[in-house]
């Protein structure tokens, strides 16, 4: 059963999560922020836009080193590609043209491994040019559309599992970013994050539950599922019993370790 790309329920959850992440603070005028474009449906970009409106997030501190050469395992490649798409939305917020182009090259490399390179190359080249021109509003929409195009191309070639894994990787990366921001802001009210995080985790469980049996039983995928379920159990009653900063930090550490395992580090 194909999943609806970045389902509305998930997107609404993310928007609510980001709005409640931290207390309002003055934005850093020296760091450009992606303009909020009108959209018919919330997206990962809306999630990070809301964070930008509510906190002085130090986006550049969340940048990561380049990923390794794409693995031969297409499932792991799709997971990593999802995290790289999460990085695209992150770098967009930082307004860092060079970092965006670097990450975009990694996205292209991983897309080529999945057989999407030539079809997505024109869009990715457009994205790189827009970043060079500091055209952040147009770039924002291009990234949103590129994510959806990648999922559609995979489903058109009957690779529904890979499309699901891209969204799982993207969701995990966004949750890692959110918890990292909580850890970096001791004054933040962690209970606010707890209010909507269970919905995001249920969406991740839903996506994993719709993977085909062979794909879901690969060792790495079982560890992904174990972590999603473990974190979900920790956060499922968070609205009644708010998590502490320490628990938020532990969640972030587990997500970081999983990201490293995805990349074979």
mmCIF file of C-alpha atoms in Angstrom:
data_model
loop_
_atom_site.group_PDB
_atom_site.id
_atom_site.type_symbol
_atom_site.label_atom_id
_atom_site.label_comp_id
_atom_site.label_asym_id
_atom_site.label_seq_id
_atom_site.Cartn_x
_atom_site.Cartn_y
_atom_site.Cartn_z
ATOM 1 C CA UNK A 1 0.000 0.000 0.000
ATOM 2 C CA UNK A 2 1.707 3.212 -1.117
ATOM 3 C CA UNK A 3 2.001 5.892 1.525
ATOM 4 C CA UNK A 4 0.743 9.398 0.880
ATOM 5 C CA UNK A 5 3.885 11.563 0.618
ATOM 6 C CA UNK A 6 4.464 13.393 3.887
ATOM 7 C CA UNK A 7 0.862 12.880 4.967
ATOM 8 C CA UNK A 8 -1.175 15.868 6.069
ATOM 9 C CA UNK A 9 -1.493 14.451 9.586
ATOM 10 C CA UNK A 10 2.275 14.329 9.898
ATOM 11 C CA UNK A 11 2.749 17.771 8.455
ATOM 12 C CA UNK A 12 0.196 19.298 10.807
ATOM 13 C CA UNK A 13 1.943 17.556 13.689
ATOM 14 C CA UNK A 14 5.285 18.960 12.627
ATOM 15 C CA UNK A 15 3.913 22.452 12.295
ATOM 16 C CA UNK A 16 2.399 22.251 15.779
ATOM 17 C CA UNK A 17 5.610 20.772 17.151
ATOM 18 C CA UNK A 18 7.721 23.556 15.750
ATOM 19 C CA UNK A 19 5.401 26.313 16.907
ATOM 20 C CA UNK A 20 5.638 24.982 20.473
ATOM 21 C CA UNK A 21 9.319 24.097 20.467
ATOM 22 C CA UNK A 22 10.755 27.026 22.408
ATOM 23 C CA UNK A 23 9.799 30.405 23.775
ATOM 24 C CA UNK A 24 9.698 33.299 21.336
ATOM 25 C CA UNK A 25 13.049 35.007 20.866
ATOM 26 C CA UNK A 26 14.521 37.670 18.640
ATOM 27 C CA UNK A 27 15.724 36.344 15.302
ATOM 28 C CA UNK A 28 19.316 36.860 14.275
ATOM 29 C CA UNK A 29 19.156 39.562 11.573
ATOM 30 C CA UNK A 30 22.551 38.517 10.230
ATOM 31 C CA UNK A 31 21.371 35.057 9.228
ATOM 32 C CA UNK A 32 18.893 34.933 6.308
ATOM 33 C CA UNK A 33 15.797 32.840 6.811
ATOM 34 C CA UNK A 34 13.773 31.111 4.149
ATOM 35 C CA UNK A 35 10.676 33.093 3.297
ATOM 36 C CA UNK A 36 7.376 31.420 4.082
ATOM 37 C CA UNK A 37 5.627 30.657 0.821
ATOM 38 C CA UNK A 38 1.935 30.055 0.582
ATOM 39 C CA UNK A 39 1.258 26.348 0.347
ATOM 40 C CA UNK A 40 -1.828 24.237 0.075
ATOM 41 C CA UNK A 41 -0.414 21.616 2.439
ATOM 42 C CA UNK A 42 2.183 21.869 5.232
ATOM 43 C CA UNK A 43 5.624 20.437 4.487
ATOM 44 C CA UNK A 44 8.993 19.884 6.185
ATOM 45 C CA UNK A 45 9.837 23.452 5.151
ATOM 46 C CA UNK A 46 6.840 24.723 7.143
ATOM 47 C CA UNK A 47 8.139 22.832 10.182
ATOM 48 C CA UNK A 48 11.497 24.594 10.098
ATOM 49 C CA UNK A 49 9.939 27.923 9.106
ATOM 50 C CA UNK A 50 7.922 27.821 12.323
ATOM 51 C CA UNK A 51 11.056 27.153 14.359
ATOM 52 C CA UNK A 52 12.716 30.136 12.672
ATOM 53 C CA UNK A 53 9.808 32.331 13.724
ATOM 54 C CA UNK A 54 9.951 31.216 17.355
ATOM 55 C CA UNK A 55 13.609 30.915 18.259
ATOM 56 C CA UNK A 56 17.088 32.126 17.498
ATOM 57 C CA UNK A 57 18.122 28.717 16.198
ATOM 58 C CA UNK A 58 21.793 28.250 15.359
ATOM 59 C CA UNK A 59 21.178 26.232 12.222
ATOM 60 C CA UNK A 60 24.814 25.985 11.195
ATOM 61 C CA UNK A 61 25.668 24.102 14.382
ATOM 62 C CA UNK A 62 23.428 21.287 13.114
ATOM 63 C CA UNK A 63 25.266 20.849 9.794
ATOM 64 C CA UNK A 64 26.805 17.399 9.301
ATOM 65 C CA UNK A 65 29.894 16.135 7.468
ATOM 66 C CA UNK A 66 29.339 14.696 3.955
ATOM 67 C CA UNK A 67 27.936 11.152 3.854
ATOM 68 C CA UNK A 68 30.031 8.202 2.656
ATOM 69 C CA UNK A 69 29.836 6.705 -0.827
ATOM 70 C CA UNK A 70 26.313 5.339 -1.332
ATOM 71 C CA UNK A 71 26.065 1.723 -0.140
ATOM 72 C CA UNK A 72 25.047 -1.099 -2.435
ATOM 73 C CA UNK A 73 22.020 -1.725 -0.192
ATOM 74 C CA UNK A 74 19.281 0.339 -1.864
ATOM 75 C CA UNK A 75 17.192 0.440 1.298
ATOM 76 C CA UNK A 76 20.016 2.000 3.301
ATOM 77 C CA UNK A 77 20.688 4.381 0.430
ATOM 78 C CA UNK A 78 17.046 5.519 0.521
ATOM 79 C CA UNK A 79 17.183 6.085 4.290
ATOM 80 C CA UNK A 80 20.322 8.205 3.976
ATOM 81 C CA UNK A 81 18.820 10.109 1.049
ATOM 82 C CA UNK A 82 15.850 10.965 3.289
ATOM 83 C CA UNK A 83 18.188 12.415 5.910
ATOM 84 C CA UNK A 84 19.971 14.417 3.201
ATOM 85 C CA UNK A 85 16.637 15.887 2.118
ATOM 86 C CA UNK A 86 16.156 16.858 5.767
ATOM 87 C CA UNK A 87 19.545 18.575 5.567
ATOM 88 C CA UNK A 88 18.378 20.466 2.467
ATOM 89 C CA UNK A 89 15.548 22.011 4.481
ATOM 90 C CA UNK A 90 17.950 22.703 7.359
ATOM 91 C CA UNK A 91 20.557 24.447 5.180
ATOM 92 C CA UNK A 92 17.803 26.462 3.545
ATOM 93 C CA UNK A 93 17.035 27.973 6.947
ATOM 94 C CA UNK A 94 20.682 28.876 7.461
ATOM 95 C CA UNK A 95 20.810 30.650 4.111
ATOM 96 C CA UNK A 96 24.212 29.092 3.379
ATOM 97 C CA UNK A 97 24.589 28.847 -0.409
ATOM 98 C CA UNK A 98 27.851 26.890 -0.424
ATOM 99 C CA UNK A 99 26.668 24.352 2.136
ATOM 100 C CA UNK A 100 23.458 23.934 0.167
ATOM 101 C CA UNK A 101 25.354 23.228 -3.038
ATOM 102 C CA UNK A 102 27.578 20.737 -1.213
ATOM 103 C CA UNK A 103 24.572 18.914 0.252
ATOM 104 C CA UNK A 104 22.764 19.080 -3.080
ATOM 105 C CA UNK A 105 25.668 17.286 -4.741
ATOM 106 C CA UNK A 106 25.342 14.516 -2.142
ATOM 107 C CA UNK A 107 21.594 14.342 -2.828
ATOM 108 C CA UNK A 108 22.324 13.940 -6.542
ATOM 109 C CA UNK A 109 24.872 11.190 -5.888
ATOM 110 C CA UNK A 110 22.377 9.224 -3.814
ATOM 111 C CA UNK A 111 19.572 9.837 -6.317
ATOM 112 C CA UNK A 112 21.751 8.413 -9.078
ATOM 113 C CA UNK A 113 22.322 5.272 -7.021
ATOM 114 C CA UNK A 114 18.545 4.794 -6.897
ATOM 115 C CA UNK A 115 18.164 5.425 -10.634
ATOM 116 C CA UNK A 116 16.689 8.913 -10.208
ATOM 117 C CA UNK A 117 19.685 11.022 -11.096
ATOM 118 C CA UNK A 118 18.985 11.960 -14.690
ATOM 119 C CA UNK A 119 15.318 12.728 -14.051
ATOM 120 C CA UNK A 120 16.061 14.897 -11.020
ATOM 121 C CA UNK A 121 19.249 16.501 -12.352
ATOM 122 C CA UNK A 122 17.523 19.533 -13.956
ATOM 123 C CA UNK A 123 15.659 20.318 -10.724
ATOM 124 C CA UNK A 124 18.758 19.867 -8.584
ATOM 125 C CA UNK A 125 20.756 22.126 -10.895
ATOM 126 C CA UNK A 126 18.005 24.738 -10.617
ATOM 127 C CA UNK A 127 18.152 24.450 -6.835
ATOM 128 C CA UNK A 128 21.905 25.008 -6.834
ATOM 129 C CA UNK A 129 21.560 28.093 -9.026
ATOM 130 C CA UNK A 130 18.810 29.514 -6.816
ATOM 131 C CA UNK A 131 21.015 29.037 -3.737
ATOM 132 C CA UNK A 132 23.859 30.850 -5.517
ATOM 133 C CA UNK A 133 21.466 33.732 -6.237
ATOM 134 C CA UNK A 134 20.178 33.764 -2.635
ATOM 135 C CA UNK A 135 16.679 33.222 -4.035
ATOM 136 C CA UNK A 136 15.515 31.484 -0.865
ATOM 137 C CA UNK A 137 11.771 31.793 -1.432
ATOM 138 C CA UNK A 138 11.950 30.115 -4.844
ATOM 139 C CA UNK A 139 14.458 27.581 -3.560
ATOM 140 C CA UNK A 140 12.148 26.619 -0.722
ATOM 141 C CA UNK A 141 9.399 25.572 -3.123
ATOM 142 C CA UNK A 142 11.884 23.769 -5.364
ATOM 143 C CA UNK A 143 13.040 21.612 -2.452
ATOM 144 C CA UNK A 144 9.457 20.803 -1.461
ATOM 145 C CA UNK A 145 8.617 19.875 -5.057
ATOM 146 C CA UNK A 146 11.834 17.901 -5.487
ATOM 147 C CA UNK A 147 11.022 15.750 -2.457
ATOM 148 C CA UNK A 148 7.598 14.946 -3.872
ATOM 149 C CA UNK A 149 8.993 14.275 -7.355
ATOM 150 C CA UNK A 150 11.527 11.788 -5.973
ATOM 151 C CA UNK A 151 8.763 9.881 -4.177
ATOM 152 C CA UNK A 152 6.569 9.836 -7.275
ATOM 153 C CA UNK A 153 9.389 8.592 -9.498
ATOM 154 C CA UNK A 154 10.074 5.728 -7.109
ATOM 155 C CA UNK A 155 6.426 4.742 -6.959
ATOM 156 C CA UNK A 156 6.155 4.955 -10.734
ATOM 157 C CA UNK A 157 8.968 2.404 -10.982
ATOM 158 C CA UNK A 158 7.234 0.238 -8.345
ATOM 159 C CA UNK A 159 9.766 0.990 -5.603
ATOM 160 C CA UNK A 160 7.232 1.843 -2.907
ATOM 161 C CA UNK A 161 9.549 0.550 -0.170
ATOM 162 C CA UNK A 162 12.247 3.021 -1.161
ATOM 163 C CA UNK A 163 9.750 5.897 -1.135
ATOM 164 C CA UNK A 164 8.683 4.898 2.392
ATOM 165 C CA UNK A 165 12.302 4.693 3.529
ATOM 166 C CA UNK A 166 13.049 8.168 2.197
ATOM 167 C CA UNK A 167 10.189 9.558 4.277
ATOM 168 C CA UNK A 168 11.339 7.568 7.326
ATOM 169 C CA UNK A 169 14.849 8.979 6.957
ATOM 170 C CA UNK A 170 13.466 12.496 6.539
ATOM 171 C CA UNK A 171 11.195 12.168 9.586
ATOM 172 C CA UNK A 172 14.017 10.842 11.756
ATOM 173 C CA UNK A 173 16.309 13.684 10.701
ATOM 174 C CA UNK A 174 13.662 16.322 11.442
ATOM 175 C CA UNK A 175 13.023 14.791 14.872
ATOM 176 C CA UNK A 176 16.769 14.756 15.503
ATOM 177 C CA UNK A 177 16.941 18.466 14.609
ATOM 178 C CA UNK A 178 13.975 19.255 16.886
ATOM 179 C CA UNK A 179 15.437 17.438 19.892
ATOM 180 C CA UNK A 180 18.856 19.007 19.250
ATOM 181 C CA UNK A 181 17.260 22.448 19.481
ATOM 182 C CA UNK A 182 15.644 21.505 22.797
ATOM 183 C CA UNK A 183 19.000 20.285 24.130
ATOM 184 C CA UNK A 184 20.653 23.523 22.992
ATOM 185 C CA UNK A 185 18.019 25.642 24.786
ATOM 186 C CA UNK A 186 17.922 24.664 28.482
ATOM 187 C CA UNK A 187 15.289 27.323 29.083
ATOM 188 C CA UNK A 188 12.894 25.625 26.662
ATOM 189 C CA UNK A 189 9.721 24.010 27.978
ATOM 190 C CA UNK A 190 10.235 20.380 26.963
ATOM 191 C CA UNK A 191 6.579 19.610 27.663
ATOM 192 C CA UNK A 192 5.627 21.757 24.673
ATOM 193 C CA UNK A 193 7.559 19.459 22.363
ATOM 194 C CA UNK A 194 5.908 16.454 23.973
ATOM 195 C CA UNK A 195 2.437 17.606 22.968
ATOM 196 C CA UNK A 196 2.787 16.632 19.319
ATOM 197 C CA UNK A 197 5.822 14.347 19.093
ATOM 198 C CA UNK A 198 3.760 11.149 19.638
ATOM 199 C CA UNK A 199 1.879 11.845 16.396
ATOM 200 C CA UNK A 200 5.131 12.155 14.444
ATOM 201 C CA UNK A 201 6.384 8.909 15.951
ATOM 202 C CA UNK A 202 3.122 7.154 15.102
ATOM 203 C CA UNK A 203 3.576 8.272 11.501
ATOM 204 C CA UNK A 204 7.072 6.789 11.475
ATOM 205 C CA UNK A 205 5.676 3.541 12.892
ATOM 206 C CA UNK A 206 2.959 3.599 10.224
ATOM 207 C CA UNK A 207 5.508 4.000 7.423
ATOM 208 C CA UNK A 208 7.664 1.194 8.781
ATOM 209 C CA UNK A 209 4.611 -1.014 9.135
ATOM 210 C CA UNK A 210 3.897 -0.673 5.414
ATOM 211 C CA UNK A 211 7.339 -1.838 4.293
ATOM 212 C CA UNK A 212 7.404 -5.217 2.580
ATOM 213 C CA UNK A 213 8.409 -8.119 4.812
ATOM 214 C CA UNK A 214 11.816 -8.775 3.206
ATOM 215 C CA UNK A 215 12.816 -5.109 3.473
ATOM 216 C CA UNK A 216 11.561 -4.625 7.029
ATOM 217 C CA UNK A 217 13.475 -7.682 8.271
ATOM 218 C CA UNK A 218 16.915 -6.495 7.179
ATOM 219 C CA UNK A 219 19.126 -6.059 10.251
ATOM 220 C CA UNK A 220 19.477 -2.272 9.963
ATOM 221 C CA UNK A 221 15.748 -1.843 9.357
ATOM 222 C CA UNK A 222 14.984 -3.864 12.481
ATOM 223 C CA UNK A 223 17.213 -1.499 14.463
ATOM 224 C CA UNK A 224 15.413 1.473 12.917
ATOM 225 C CA UNK A 225 12.083 -0.035 13.972
ATOM 226 C CA UNK A 226 13.379 -0.821 17.455
ATOM 227 C CA UNK A 227 14.507 2.772 17.966
ATOM 228 C CA UNK A 228 11.264 4.256 16.643
ATOM 229 C CA UNK A 229 9.240 2.011 18.970
ATOM 230 C CA UNK A 230 11.538 2.620 21.936
ATOM 231 C CA UNK A 231 11.358 6.389 21.541
ATOM 232 C CA UNK A 232 7.597 6.198 20.949
ATOM 233 C CA UNK A 233 7.122 4.328 24.239
ATOM 234 C CA UNK A 234 9.182 6.936 26.051
ATOM 235 C CA UNK A 235 7.215 9.823 24.571
ATOM 236 C CA UNK A 236 3.710 8.331 24.345
ATOM 237 C CA UNK A 237 2.661 9.571 27.787
ATOM 238 C CA UNK A 238 4.711 12.740 27.594
ATOM 239 C CA UNK A 239 1.627 14.956 27.626
ATOM 240 C CA UNK A 240 0.720 13.601 31.075
ATOM 241 C CA UNK A 241 4.274 13.180 32.333
ATOM 242 C CA UNK A 242 6.507 15.722 30.569
ATOM 243 C CA UNK A 243 9.996 14.567 29.710
ATOM 244 C CA UNK A 244 13.041 16.194 31.233
ATOM 245 C CA UNK A 245 15.903 17.872 29.411
ATOM 246 C CA UNK A 246 17.937 14.751 30.161
ATOM 247 C CA UNK A 247 15.405 12.501 28.433
ATOM 248 C CA UNK A 248 15.277 14.825 25.437
ATOM 249 C CA UNK A 249 19.079 14.656 25.268
ATOM 250 C CA UNK A 250 18.994 10.855 25.464
ATOM 251 C CA UNK A 251 16.509 10.749 22.589
ATOM 252 C CA UNK A 252 18.760 12.990 20.526
ATOM 253 C CA UNK A 253 21.800 10.823 21.291
ATOM 254 C CA UNK A 254 19.968 7.691 20.143
ATOM 255 C CA UNK A 255 18.941 9.369 16.902
ATOM 256 C CA UNK A 256 22.500 10.531 16.277
ATOM 257 C CA UNK A 257 23.840 7.012 16.812
ATOM 258 C CA UNK A 258 21.258 5.617 14.406
ATOM 259 C CA UNK A 259 22.266 8.196 11.767
ATOM 260 C CA UNK A 260 25.875 7.118 12.166
ATOM 261 C CA UNK A 261 24.914 3.460 11.838
ATOM 262 C CA UNK A 262 22.970 4.241 8.651
ATOM 263 C CA UNK A 263 26.162 5.672 7.207
ATOM 264 C CA UNK A 264 28.263 2.733 8.390
ATOM 265 C CA UNK A 265 30.282 4.784 10.873
#
